[in-house]
Coordinates of C-alpha atoms and ligand atoms in Angstrom, one line a residue:
X58 CA -21.4 10.2 25.1
X59 CA -18.3 10.0 23.1
X60 CA -17.5 6.9 21.2
X61 CA -14.0 5.4 21.0
X62 CA -12.2 6.0 17.7
X63 CA -12.2 3.1 15.3
X64 CA -9.2 0.7 15.9
X65 CA -7.7 1.5 12.5
X66 CA -7.3 5.2 13.2
X67 CA -4.6 4.7 15.7
X68 CA -3.2 1.6 14.1
X69 CA 0.1 1.2 12.2
X70 CA -0.4 -1.3 9.4
X71 CA 2.5 -3.5 8.3
X72 CA 2.3 -4.7 4.7
X73 CA 3.6 -8.2 4.0
X74 CA 4.4 -9.2 0.4
X75 CA 4.0 -12.9 1.1
X76 CA 6.2 -14.2 -1.7
X77 CA 9.1 -12.2 -0.2
X78 CA 8.6 -12.5 3.5
X79 CA 9.8 -16.0 4.5
X80 CA 9.8 -19.4 2.9
X81 CA 9.3 -22.4 5.1
X82 CA 8.4 -25.0 2.4
X83 CA 11.7 -24.8 0.6
X84 CA 10.5 -23.7 -2.9
X85 CA 12.1 -20.2 -2.6
X86 CA 8.7 -18.5 -2.4
X87 CA 7.5 -17.0 0.9
X88 CA 4.4 -18.7 2.4
X89 CA 1.9 -18.5 5.3
X90 CA 4.0 -20.8 7.5
X91 CA 6.8 -18.2 7.1
X92 CA 4.6 -15.4 8.1
X93 CA 3.3 -17.4 11.1
X94 CA 6.9 -18.1 12.2
X95 CA 7.7 -14.4 12.2
X96 CA 4.5 -12.9 13.8
X97 CA 6.7 -12.3 16.8
X98 CA 8.7 -9.8 14.8
X99 CA 5.6 -7.7 14.2
X100 CA 4.7 -7.8 17.9
X101 CA 8.3 -7.0 18.9
X102 CA 8.4 -4.1 16.4
X103 CA 5.1 -2.7 17.7
X104 CA 2.7 -2.6 14.7
X105 CA -1.0 -3.2 15.2
X106 CA -2.2 -4.9 12.0
X107 CA -0.8 -6.8 9.0
X108 CA -2.0 -6.5 5.4
X109 CA -1.3 -9.5 3.2
X110 CA -0.8 -8.9 -0.5
X111 CA -2.8 -11.6 -2.4
X112 CA -2.4 -15.2 -1.4
X113 CA -5.3 -16.5 -3.5
X114 CA -4.9 -19.2 -6.2
X115 CA -3.3 -17.5 -9.1
X116 CA -1.3 -18.3 -12.3
X117 CA 1.0 -15.5 -11.0
X118 CA 1.1 -13.5 -14.2
X119 CA 1.0 -10.4 -11.8
X120 CA 2.3 -12.4 -8.8
X121 CA -1.1 -12.9 -7.2
X122 CA -3.0 -9.8 -8.5
X123 CA -4.5 -12.2 -11.1
X124 CA -6.9 -14.4 -9.1
X125 CA -8.7 -17.6 -10.1
X126 CA -10.5 -18.2 -6.8
X127 CA -11.3 -15.4 -4.3
X128 CA -12.2 -17.9 -1.6
X129 CA -9.1 -20.1 -1.4
X130 CA -5.3 -20.0 -0.9
X131 CA -2.8 -20.9 -3.5
X132 CA -0.9 -24.1 -2.6
X133 CA 2.3 -22.1 -3.1
X134 CA 1.4 -20.2 0.1
X135 CA -0.4 -22.9 2.0
X136 CA -4.0 -23.8 2.6
X137 CA -7.2 -22.4 3.9
X138 CA -6.4 -24.0 7.3
X139 CA -3.0 -22.3 7.3
X140 CA -4.8 -19.1 6.8
X141 CA -7.3 -19.8 9.6
X142 CA -4.3 -20.6 11.8
X143 CA -2.6 -17.4 10.8
X144 CA -5.7 -15.3 11.5
X145 CA -6.1 -16.8 14.9
X146 CA -2.4 -16.5 15.9
X147 CA -2.4 -12.9 14.8
X148 CA -5.5 -12.2 16.9
X149 CA -4.0 -14.0 19.8
X150 CA -1.0 -11.7 19.4
X151 CA -3.2 -8.6 19.3
X152 CA -2.7 -8.0 15.6
X153 CA -5.6 -7.3 13.1
X154 CA -5.5 -9.0 9.7
X155 CA -6.3 -7.1 6.5
X156 CA -6.5 -9.0 3.2
X157 CA -5.8 -7.6 -0.2
X158 CA -8.9 -7.9 -2.4
X159 CA -8.8 -7.4 -6.2
X160 CA -12.2 -6.3 -7.5
X161 CA -11.2 -4.7 -10.8
X162 CA -10.0 -7.8 -12.6
X163 CA -9.7 -11.6 -12.3
X164 CA -7.2 -13.9 -13.9
X165 CA -8.1 -14.9 -17.4
X166 CA -8.1 -18.5 -16.0
X167 CA -10.8 -17.7 -13.5
X168 CA -13.8 -20.0 -14.3
X169 CA -15.9 -16.9 -14.7
X170 CA -13.7 -15.6 -17.5
X171 CA -13.3 -19.1 -19.0
X172 CA -17.1 -19.2 -19.3
X173 CA -17.3 -15.6 -20.5
X174 CA -14.9 -16.1 -23.4
X175 CA -16.4 -19.4 -24.3
X176 CA -19.1 -17.8 -26.5
X177 CA -21.1 -14.7 -27.0
X178 CA -24.1 -16.4 -25.5
X179 CA -22.4 -17.6 -22.3
X180 CA -24.4 -16.6 -19.3
X181 CA -21.2 -15.1 -18.0
X182 CA -20.5 -13.1 -21.2
X183 CA -21.6 -9.9 -19.6
X184 CA -19.5 -10.4 -16.4
X185 CA -16.5 -8.9 -18.4
X186 CA -16.3 -6.0 -20.8
X187 CA -16.5 -7.2 -24.4
X188 CA -16.8 -5.0 -27.5
X189 CA -16.8 -5.3 -31.2
X190 CA -13.8 -4.1 -33.1
X191 CA -13.6 -0.5 -34.1
X192 CA -14.7 0.4 -37.6
X193 CA -11.1 -0.1 -38.8
X194 CA -11.0 -3.5 -37.2
X195 CA -8.7 -2.5 -34.3
X196 CA -9.3 -2.2 -30.5
X197 CA -12.5 -0.5 -29.5
X198 CA -10.8 2.6 -28.1
X199 CA -7.3 4.2 -27.5
X200 CA -6.9 3.1 -23.8
X201 CA -3.5 1.6 -22.8
X202 CA -2.9 -1.1 -20.3
X203 CA -0.4 -0.8 -17.4
X204 CA 2.9 -2.7 -17.6
X205 CA 5.1 -2.7 -20.6
X206 CA 6.3 -6.2 -20.0
X207 CA 9.7 -7.4 -18.7
X208 CA 11.6 -6.0 -21.6
X209 CA 8.9 -3.7 -23.2
X210 CA 9.1 0.0 -23.5
X211 CA 5.6 1.1 -24.5
X212 CA 2.3 0.5 -22.9
X213 CA 0.2 -2.0 -24.9
X214 CA -3.5 -1.5 -25.8
X215 CA -5.9 -2.2 -22.9
X216 CA -7.8 -4.7 -25.2
X217 CA -7.1 -8.2 -26.4
X218 CA -8.9 -9.7 -29.4
X219 CA -10.6 -13.1 -28.9
X220 CA -10.4 -14.8 -32.3
X221 CA -13.1 -17.4 -31.5
X222 CA -15.9 -14.9 -30.6
X223 CA -14.7 -12.0 -32.8
X224 CA -14.7 -9.4 -30.0
X225 CA -12.1 -7.6 -27.8
X226 CA -12.1 -7.7 -24.0
X227 CA -10.9 -4.9 -21.8
X228 CA -8.0 -5.3 -19.3
X229 CA -6.5 -2.2 -17.6
X230 CA -3.6 -4.3 -16.6
X231 CA -2.2 -7.5 -18.3
X232 CA -4.2 -9.4 -20.9
X233 CA -4.2 -12.2 -18.3
X234 CA -6.2 -9.8 -16.0
X235 CA -9.6 -9.2 -17.7
X236 CA -11.7 -6.4 -16.1
X237 CA -14.9 -7.4 -14.4
X238 CA -18.1 -5.6 -15.5
X239 CA -19.2 -4.1 -12.2
X240 CA -22.4 -2.6 -13.8
X241 CA -23.7 -6.2 -13.8
X242 CA -25.6 -6.9 -10.5
X243 CA -24.5 -10.6 -10.7
X244 CA -20.9 -9.5 -10.6
X245 CA -21.7 -7.2 -7.6
X246 CA -23.2 -10.0 -5.7
X247 CA -20.6 -12.7 -6.6
X248 CA -17.8 -10.3 -5.5
X249 CA -19.4 -9.0 -2.3
X250 CA -20.0 -12.7 -1.3
X251 CA -16.2 -13.2 -1.4
X252 CA -15.9 -10.4 1.2
X253 CA -18.4 -12.1 3.5
X254 CA -16.5 -15.4 3.1
X255 CA -13.3 -13.8 4.6
X256 CA -15.1 -11.8 7.2
X257 CA -16.8 -14.9 8.5
X258 CA -13.3 -16.5 8.7
X259 CA -12.3 -13.6 11.0
X260 CA -10.4 -11.1 8.9
X261 CA -10.6 -7.5 10.0
X262 CA -10.8 -5.7 6.7
X263 CA -9.6 -5.3 3.2
X264 CA -7.2 -3.3 1.1
X265 CA -9.0 -3.0 -2.2
X266 CA -6.8 -2.9 -5.3
X267 CA -7.3 0.0 -7.7
X268 CA -10.9 0.4 -6.4
X269 CA -11.2 3.7 -8.3
X270 CA -11.1 1.8 -11.6
X271 CA -14.0 -0.6 -11.2
X272 CA -16.7 1.6 -13.0
X273 CA -16.4 2.3 -16.7
X274 CA -18.3 4.8 -18.8
X275 CA -20.5 2.5 -20.8
X276 CA -19.6 4.4 -24.0
X277 CA -15.9 3.7 -23.4
X278 CA -14.8 7.0 -25.0
X279 CA -11.3 7.6 -26.2
X280 CA -8.9 9.4 -24.0
X281 CA -7.8 12.8 -25.3
X282 CA -4.6 12.3 -27.3
X283 CA -2.3 14.0 -24.8
X284 CA -3.4 11.5 -22.1
X285 CA -3.7 8.4 -24.2
X286 CA 0.0 7.2 -24.0
X287 CA -0.4 6.9 -20.2
X288 CA -2.2 3.7 -19.0
X289 CA -6.0 4.3 -18.5
X290 CA -5.8 3.0 -14.9
X291 CA -4.0 6.2 -14.0
X292 CA -7.0 8.4 -15.2
X293 CA -10.2 6.4 -14.8
X294 CA -12.5 8.1 -12.3
X295 CA -16.0 7.5 -13.4
X296 CA -18.8 8.9 -11.3
X297 CA -20.5 5.5 -11.3
X298 CA -17.6 4.2 -9.1
X299 CA -18.8 6.0 -6.0
X300 CA -22.1 4.1 -5.5
X301 CA -20.3 0.9 -6.2
X302 CA -17.7 1.7 -3.5
X303 CA -20.5 2.6 -1.1
X304 CA -22.2 -0.8 -1.9
X305 CA -19.0 -2.6 -1.3
X306 CA -18.5 -0.8 2.0
X307 CA -22.1 -1.7 3.1
X308 CA -21.4 -5.4 2.3
X309 CA -18.3 -5.3 4.6
X310 CA -19.9 -3.3 7.4
X311 CA -23.1 -5.3 7.4
X312 CA -21.0 -8.4 8.1
X313 CA -18.7 -6.7 10.6
X314 CA -19.1 -3.0 11.4
X315 CA -15.6 -2.9 12.9
X316 CA -13.9 -4.1 9.7
X317 CA -11.8 -1.6 7.8
X318 CA -12.3 -0.7 4.2
X319 CA -9.1 0.6 2.7
X320 CA -8.9 1.5 -1.0
X321 CA -6.0 2.0 -3.4
X322 CA -6.7 5.2 -5.3
X323 CA -4.1 6.1 -7.9
X324 CA -5.4 9.3 -9.4
X325 CA -3.8 12.6 -10.5
X326 CA -5.1 14.9 -7.7
X327 CA -5.4 14.6 -3.9
X328 CA -9.0 16.0 -4.3
X329 CA -9.8 12.9 -6.4
X330 CA -8.4 10.7 -3.7
X331 CA -10.4 12.5 -1.1
X332 CA -13.6 12.0 -3.1
X333 CA -13.4 8.3 -2.3
X334 CA -14.2 8.8 1.3
X335 CA -17.8 9.5 0.1
X336 CA -20.3 11.8 1.7
X337 CA -21.8 11.5 5.2
X338 CA -25.0 10.2 3.8
X339 CA -23.2 7.7 1.6
X340 CA -19.8 6.9 3.0
X341 CA -17.3 4.9 1.0
X342 CA -13.7 4.1 2.1
X343 CA -12.4 4.4 5.7
X344 CA -8.9 5.0 4.4
X345 CA -7.9 6.0 0.9
X346 CA -4.2 5.6 0.0
X347 CA -2.8 8.9 -1.2
X348 CA 0.4 8.2 -3.1
X349 CA 1.3 11.8 -3.9
X350 CA 3.7 12.0 -0.9
X351 CA 5.3 8.7 -2.0
X352 CA 6.1 10.3 -5.3
X353 CA 7.3 13.6 -3.8
X354 CA 10.9 14.6 -4.0
X355 CA 13.0 14.8 -0.8
X356 CA 12.6 18.5 -0.4
X357 CA 11.1 20.5 2.5
X358 CA 8.9 22.8 0.3
X359 CA 7.6 19.9 -1.8
X360 CA 6.8 17.9 1.4
X361 CA 5.2 20.9 3.1
X362 CA 2.8 21.1 0.1
X363 CA 2.0 17.4 0.3
X364 CA 1.2 17.6 4.0
X365 CA -0.9 20.8 3.4
X366 CA -2.9 18.9 0.7
X367 CA -3.5 16.0 3.1
X368 CA -4.7 18.4 5.8
X369 CA -6.8 20.6 3.5
X370 CA -8.2 18.0 1.1
X371 CA -8.4 14.8 3.0
X372 CA -8.7 15.6 6.7
X373 CA -12.1 17.5 6.3
X374 CA -13.7 14.4 4.8
X375 CA -11.8 11.5 6.4
X376 CA -8.8 10.1 8.2
X377 CA -5.7 10.2 5.9
X378 CA -3.7 7.0 5.0
X379 CA 0.1 7.4 4.6
X380 CA 2.4 5.0 2.7
X381 CA 6.0 5.8 1.7
X382 CA 6.7 2.3 0.4
X383 CA 5.0 -0.8 -1.0
X384 CA 5.6 -3.6 -3.4
X385 CA 5.1 -1.3 -6.4
X386 CA 7.7 1.3 -5.8
X387 CA 11.4 1.6 -5.1
X388 CA 12.2 1.5 -1.4
X389 CA 12.7 4.7 0.6
X390 CA 16.4 4.3 0.8
X391 CA 16.7 3.8 -2.9
X392 CA 14.4 6.6 -3.8
X393 CA 15.8 9.2 -1.4
X394 CA 19.4 8.2 -2.0
X395 CA 20.7 7.4 1.5
X396 CA 19.9 5.5 4.7
X397 CA 20.0 8.8 6.7
X398 CA 17.1 10.2 4.6
X399 CA 15.3 6.9 4.8
X400 CA 15.5 7.2 8.6
X401 CA 14.2 10.7 8.5
X402 CA 11.4 9.4 6.3
X403 CA 10.5 6.9 9.0
X404 CA 9.9 9.8 11.3
X405 CA 7.8 11.6 8.7
X406 CA 5.7 8.5 8.0
X407 CA 5.1 7.6 11.7
X408 CA 4.2 11.1 12.9
X409 CA 1.7 12.3 10.4
X410 CA -2.0 12.8 11.2
X411 CA -3.5 9.6 9.8
X412 CA -2.9 5.8 9.6
X413 CA 0.6 4.8 8.4
X414 CA 1.3 1.8 6.3
X415 CA 4.8 0.3 6.7
X416 CA 6.1 -1.9 4.0
X417 CA 8.0 -4.9 5.3
X418 CA 11.7 -4.4 5.1
X419 CA 11.6 -0.7 5.4
X420 CA 12.3 -1.2 9.1
X421 CA 15.7 -2.7 8.1
X422 CA 16.6 0.3 5.9
X423 CA 16.8 -2.1 3.0
X424 CA 17.7 -0.8 -0.5
X425 CA 16.2 -2.3 -3.6
X426 CA 18.0 -5.4 -4.9
X427 CA 20.0 -5.1 -8.1
X428 CA 18.3 -7.7 -10.3
X429 CA 20.3 -8.9 -13.3
X430 CA 18.4 -8.7 -16.6
X431 CA 18.1 -12.5 -16.8
X432 CA 16.4 -12.6 -13.4
X433 CA 13.8 -9.9 -14.0
X434 CA 10.4 -11.4 -13.7
X435 CA 7.9 -8.6 -13.1
X436 CA 6.1 -7.2 -16.1
X437 CA 5.8 -3.9 -14.2
X438 CA 9.6 -3.5 -13.4
X439 CA 9.1 -3.8 -9.6
X440 CA 11.4 -6.7 -8.7
X441 CA 13.9 -4.6 -6.8
X442 CA 11.6 -3.7 -3.9
X443 CA 10.3 -7.2 -3.7
X444 CA 13.6 -8.8 -2.7
X445 CA 13.4 -11.3 0.1
X446 CA 13.6 -10.3 3.8
X447 CA 16.9 -11.5 5.3
X448 CA 16.1 -12.9 8.8
X449 CA 19.5 -14.2 9.9
X450 CA 23.1 -13.4 9.2
X451 CA 24.2 -16.8 7.9
X452 CA 23.9 -17.7 4.2
X453 CA 20.2 -18.6 3.4
X454 CA 19.2 -15.8 5.8
X455 CA 16.5 -17.9 7.5
X456 CA 14.8 -19.0 4.2
X457 CA 14.2 -22.7 3.6
X458 CA 14.9 -22.5 -0.2
X459 CA 16.9 -20.2 -2.6
X460 CA 14.6 -17.2 -3.0
X461 CA 12.8 -16.4 -6.1
X462 CA 14.6 -13.0 -6.3
X463 CA 18.1 -12.0 -5.3
X464 CA 18.8 -10.7 -1.8
X465 CA 18.8 -7.0 -1.1
X466 CA 22.3 -5.3 -0.7
X467 CA 24.2 -5.9 2.5
X468 CA 22.1 -9.0 3.4
X469 CA 25.4 -10.8 4.3
X470 CA 27.0 -7.9 6.1
X471 CA 24.6 -7.2 9.0
X472 CA 21.5 -6.1 7.3
X473 CA 19.2 -8.8 8.6
X474 CA 16.6 -8.9 11.3
X475 CA 18.6 -10.9 13.9
X476 CA 21.8 -8.7 13.6
X477 CA 19.9 -5.5 13.6
X478 CA 17.8 -6.4 16.6
X479 CA 20.9 -6.5 18.7
X480 CA 22.4 -3.3 17.3
X481 CA 21.4 -0.2 19.3
X482 CA 20.9 2.7 16.9
X483 CA 20.2 0.5 13.9
X484 CA 17.3 1.5 11.6
X485 CA 15.3 -1.4 13.0
X486 CA 15.9 0.0 16.5
X487 CA 14.8 3.4 15.3
X488 CA 11.5 2.0 13.9
X489 CA 10.8 0.2 17.1
X490 CA 11.4 3.3 19.2
X491 CA 9.3 5.4 16.9
X492 CA 6.4 2.9 17.1
X493 CA 6.7 2.7 20.8
X494 CA 6.6 6.5 21.0
X495 CA 3.6 6.6 18.8
X496 CA 1.7 4.0 20.6
X497 CA 2.3 5.7 24.0
X498 CA 1.3 9.2 22.8
X499 CA -2.4 10.1 22.0
X500 CA -1.0 13.2 20.3
X501 CA 1.1 11.2 17.8
X502 CA -1.5 8.5 17.1
X503 CA -4.7 10.5 17.0
X504 CA -3.9 14.1 17.6
X505 CA -4.4 17.3 15.6
X506 CA -1.7 18.7 13.3
X507 CA -0.3 22.2 13.1
X508 CA 2.8 23.6 11.6
X509 CA 5.2 25.4 13.9
X510 CA 5.7 28.9 12.8
X511 CA 8.7 29.0 10.6
X512 CA 10.9 32.1 10.2
X513 CA 12.5 31.7 6.8
X514 CA 10.8 30.9 3.5
X515 CA 13.6 28.6 2.2
X516 CA 13.7 26.7 5.5
X517 CA 15.1 23.1 5.0
X518 CA 13.4 22.1 8.2
X519 CA 9.7 21.1 8.5
X520 CA 8.5 21.3 12.1
X521 CA 5.0 20.5 13.4
X522 CA 3.1 20.0 16.5
X523 CA 0.7 17.1 17.3
X524 CA -1.8 17.5 20.1
X525 CA -4.6 15.6 21.8
X526 CA -6.2 15.9 25.3
X527 CA -3.3 17.8 26.7
X528 CA -0.6 15.4 25.3
X529 CA 1.7 17.1 22.8
X530 CA 4.7 16.3 20.6
X531 CA 6.9 18.4 18.3
X532 CA 8.4 16.8 15.2
X533 CA 11.2 18.3 13.2
X534 CA 12.7 17.0 10.0
X535 CA 15.8 18.4 8.4
X536 CA 15.6 17.8 4.7
X537 CA 19.1 19.2 4.2
X538 CA 22.4 17.4 4.5
X539 CA 23.8 20.4 6.4
X540 CA 23.0 21.3 10.0
X541 CA 20.0 23.6 10.5
X542 CA 18.5 25.6 13.4
X543 CA 15.0 25.5 14.7
X544 CA 13.3 27.9 17.1
X545 CA 11.1 25.8 19.4
X546 CA 7.9 27.0 21.0
X547 CA 8.1 28.1 24.6
X548 CA 8.5 25.7 27.5
X549 CA 11.1 23.1 27.7
X550 CA 11.5 20.1 25.4
X551 CA 13.2 16.7 25.6
X552 CA 14.2 14.4 22.7
X553 CA 12.0 11.4 22.7
X554 CA 13.5 9.9 19.5
X555 CA 16.1 11.1 17.1
X556 CA 17.4 9.5 13.9
X557 CA 20.9 10.5 15.1
X558 CA 22.2 7.7 17.3
X559 CA 24.2 10.0 19.6
X560 CA 21.6 12.8 20.3
X561 CA 21.4 13.7 24.0
X562 CA 17.9 14.0 25.4
X563 CA 18.3 17.6 26.6
X564 CA 17.2 20.2 24.1
X565 CA 18.6 23.7 23.9
X566 CA 16.4 26.3 22.3
X567 CA 17.0 27.1 19.4
X568 CA 17.6 23.4 18.5
X569 CA 20.6 22.6 16.3
X570 CA 19.6 19.7 14.0
X571 CA 22.3 17.7 12.3
X572 CA 22.2 17.1 8.5
X573 CA 19.3 14.7 7.6
X574 CA 18.3 14.5 11.2
X575 CA 14.7 14.1 12.3
X576 CA 13.5 14.3 15.9
X577 CA 10.4 13.7 18.0
X578 CA 10.3 16.0 21.1
X579 CA 8.1 15.7 24.1
X580 CA 7.6 18.4 26.8
X581 CA 10.5 18.3 29.2
X582 CA 10.6 19.2 32.8
Ligands
LIG194 C1 -2.0 -2.4 -7.8 C2 -1.2 -3.4 -7.1 O1 -0.6 -2.8 -6.0 C3 -0.2 -3.9 -8.1 O2 0.8 -4.7 -7.5 C4 -0.9 -4.7 -9.2 O3 0.0 -5.1 -10.2 C5 -2.0 -3.8 -9.8 N1 -2.8 -3.1 -8.8 C6 -3.0 -4.6 -10.6 O4 -3.7 -5.5 -9.8

């Protein structure tokens, strides 16, 4: 008997950054009511699940990734009952709900840390990572924290001195985000209890923030000098992390075997990312983010290599996860330099073998907002990609209050959901057609991957075939601004989706692709 594939394999997950999605309360910060109001957009677009960046109570030093209570909702976003209503409305609409979960660190105002720092003899002292000063009186080692601050240039030490108790505490991110000590079983049980809390409320899984960082070598050795200027969170990959991820997975699956366990892994090699799928005897993540493609240049050879690595390193051990945008990185259009390339990137993202994650606003072809220096708020320099989503053409764009960040470019000249919905050929229309094509095709959603044989070595076109149970699709992406030719496999083909608005459905062989064009082809008659 064959079992049906897990739901998240064929899903497209839509990432909502709640602060920037839609404000209903009038304070200029997006909220749960705003998300509820626009669930119909997700259904119309054709995604399967939504992932909410953190909405927990937080002093917002890192805009929600600094949590003071893992089992509540910040009043800025709404209440627990708003969350219950959102989960139930999403389920009624056929959407799964994935919550962000931040296991590596809490806020420094979390009651656990307030107790931990209160004295060396606090029962919670060992819930965080405290060390004596180095022999010279400085931080215990040379690790650097992420984020240089709004106007900073250099990464600060990953340690902050606590005058009252005469020790330093570790924080791989801001000093307001002390790292939990996951080697302490009390931390393990307190944190896994928070997962059960949300599973009992009906969520369908978690995206686990920097999960590769939660275990530390108890000796806390210095990084070699050539690595030490880079924040430690980009290197840390302690073997003790794997049993912890496995334990976290079990906590989730024991409560709901269908819930998905997604991990953010930010490490130098794809092989390291792959290792977080675990082993058959001790599985870990269901999906591990691989950010190497996100950081890859817009170049066919570079992309070929990235896809090869996903196929050779990840596919043998697990189902790949693909993300080309999120709240931490410039948007596709800004990174790749044009909307035409961002459209081709939409085809790449939604036709890979694996589960795609689509960052809200990419479907509008948004570019990053230009944020004036006096309006910069993020210590990690990520304000541009967090600009608010424009819903309507009129000033205010469907937000109740003046948004916390400036609007993205062109918000007042047609780049809003309402206008783009009624514009055939818009980027929003393209995403919708791609998502429909993917949903209707077992080959695109769950099928195997193989390159089409390519004649020339310096080919600017990447072309591949997806196949499942007799269903097949060919995808071709022209990475060049100039036209390019592609020899198609035998048989006849028809265009299912093209990024070019005026592409006819009939396909001559060889196929002439326009500059920056990407197509999905289905077998023709
Ligand atoms: C990764 C998150 O995506 C990012 O936004 C956050 O600042 C860090 N982890 C720290 O939690």
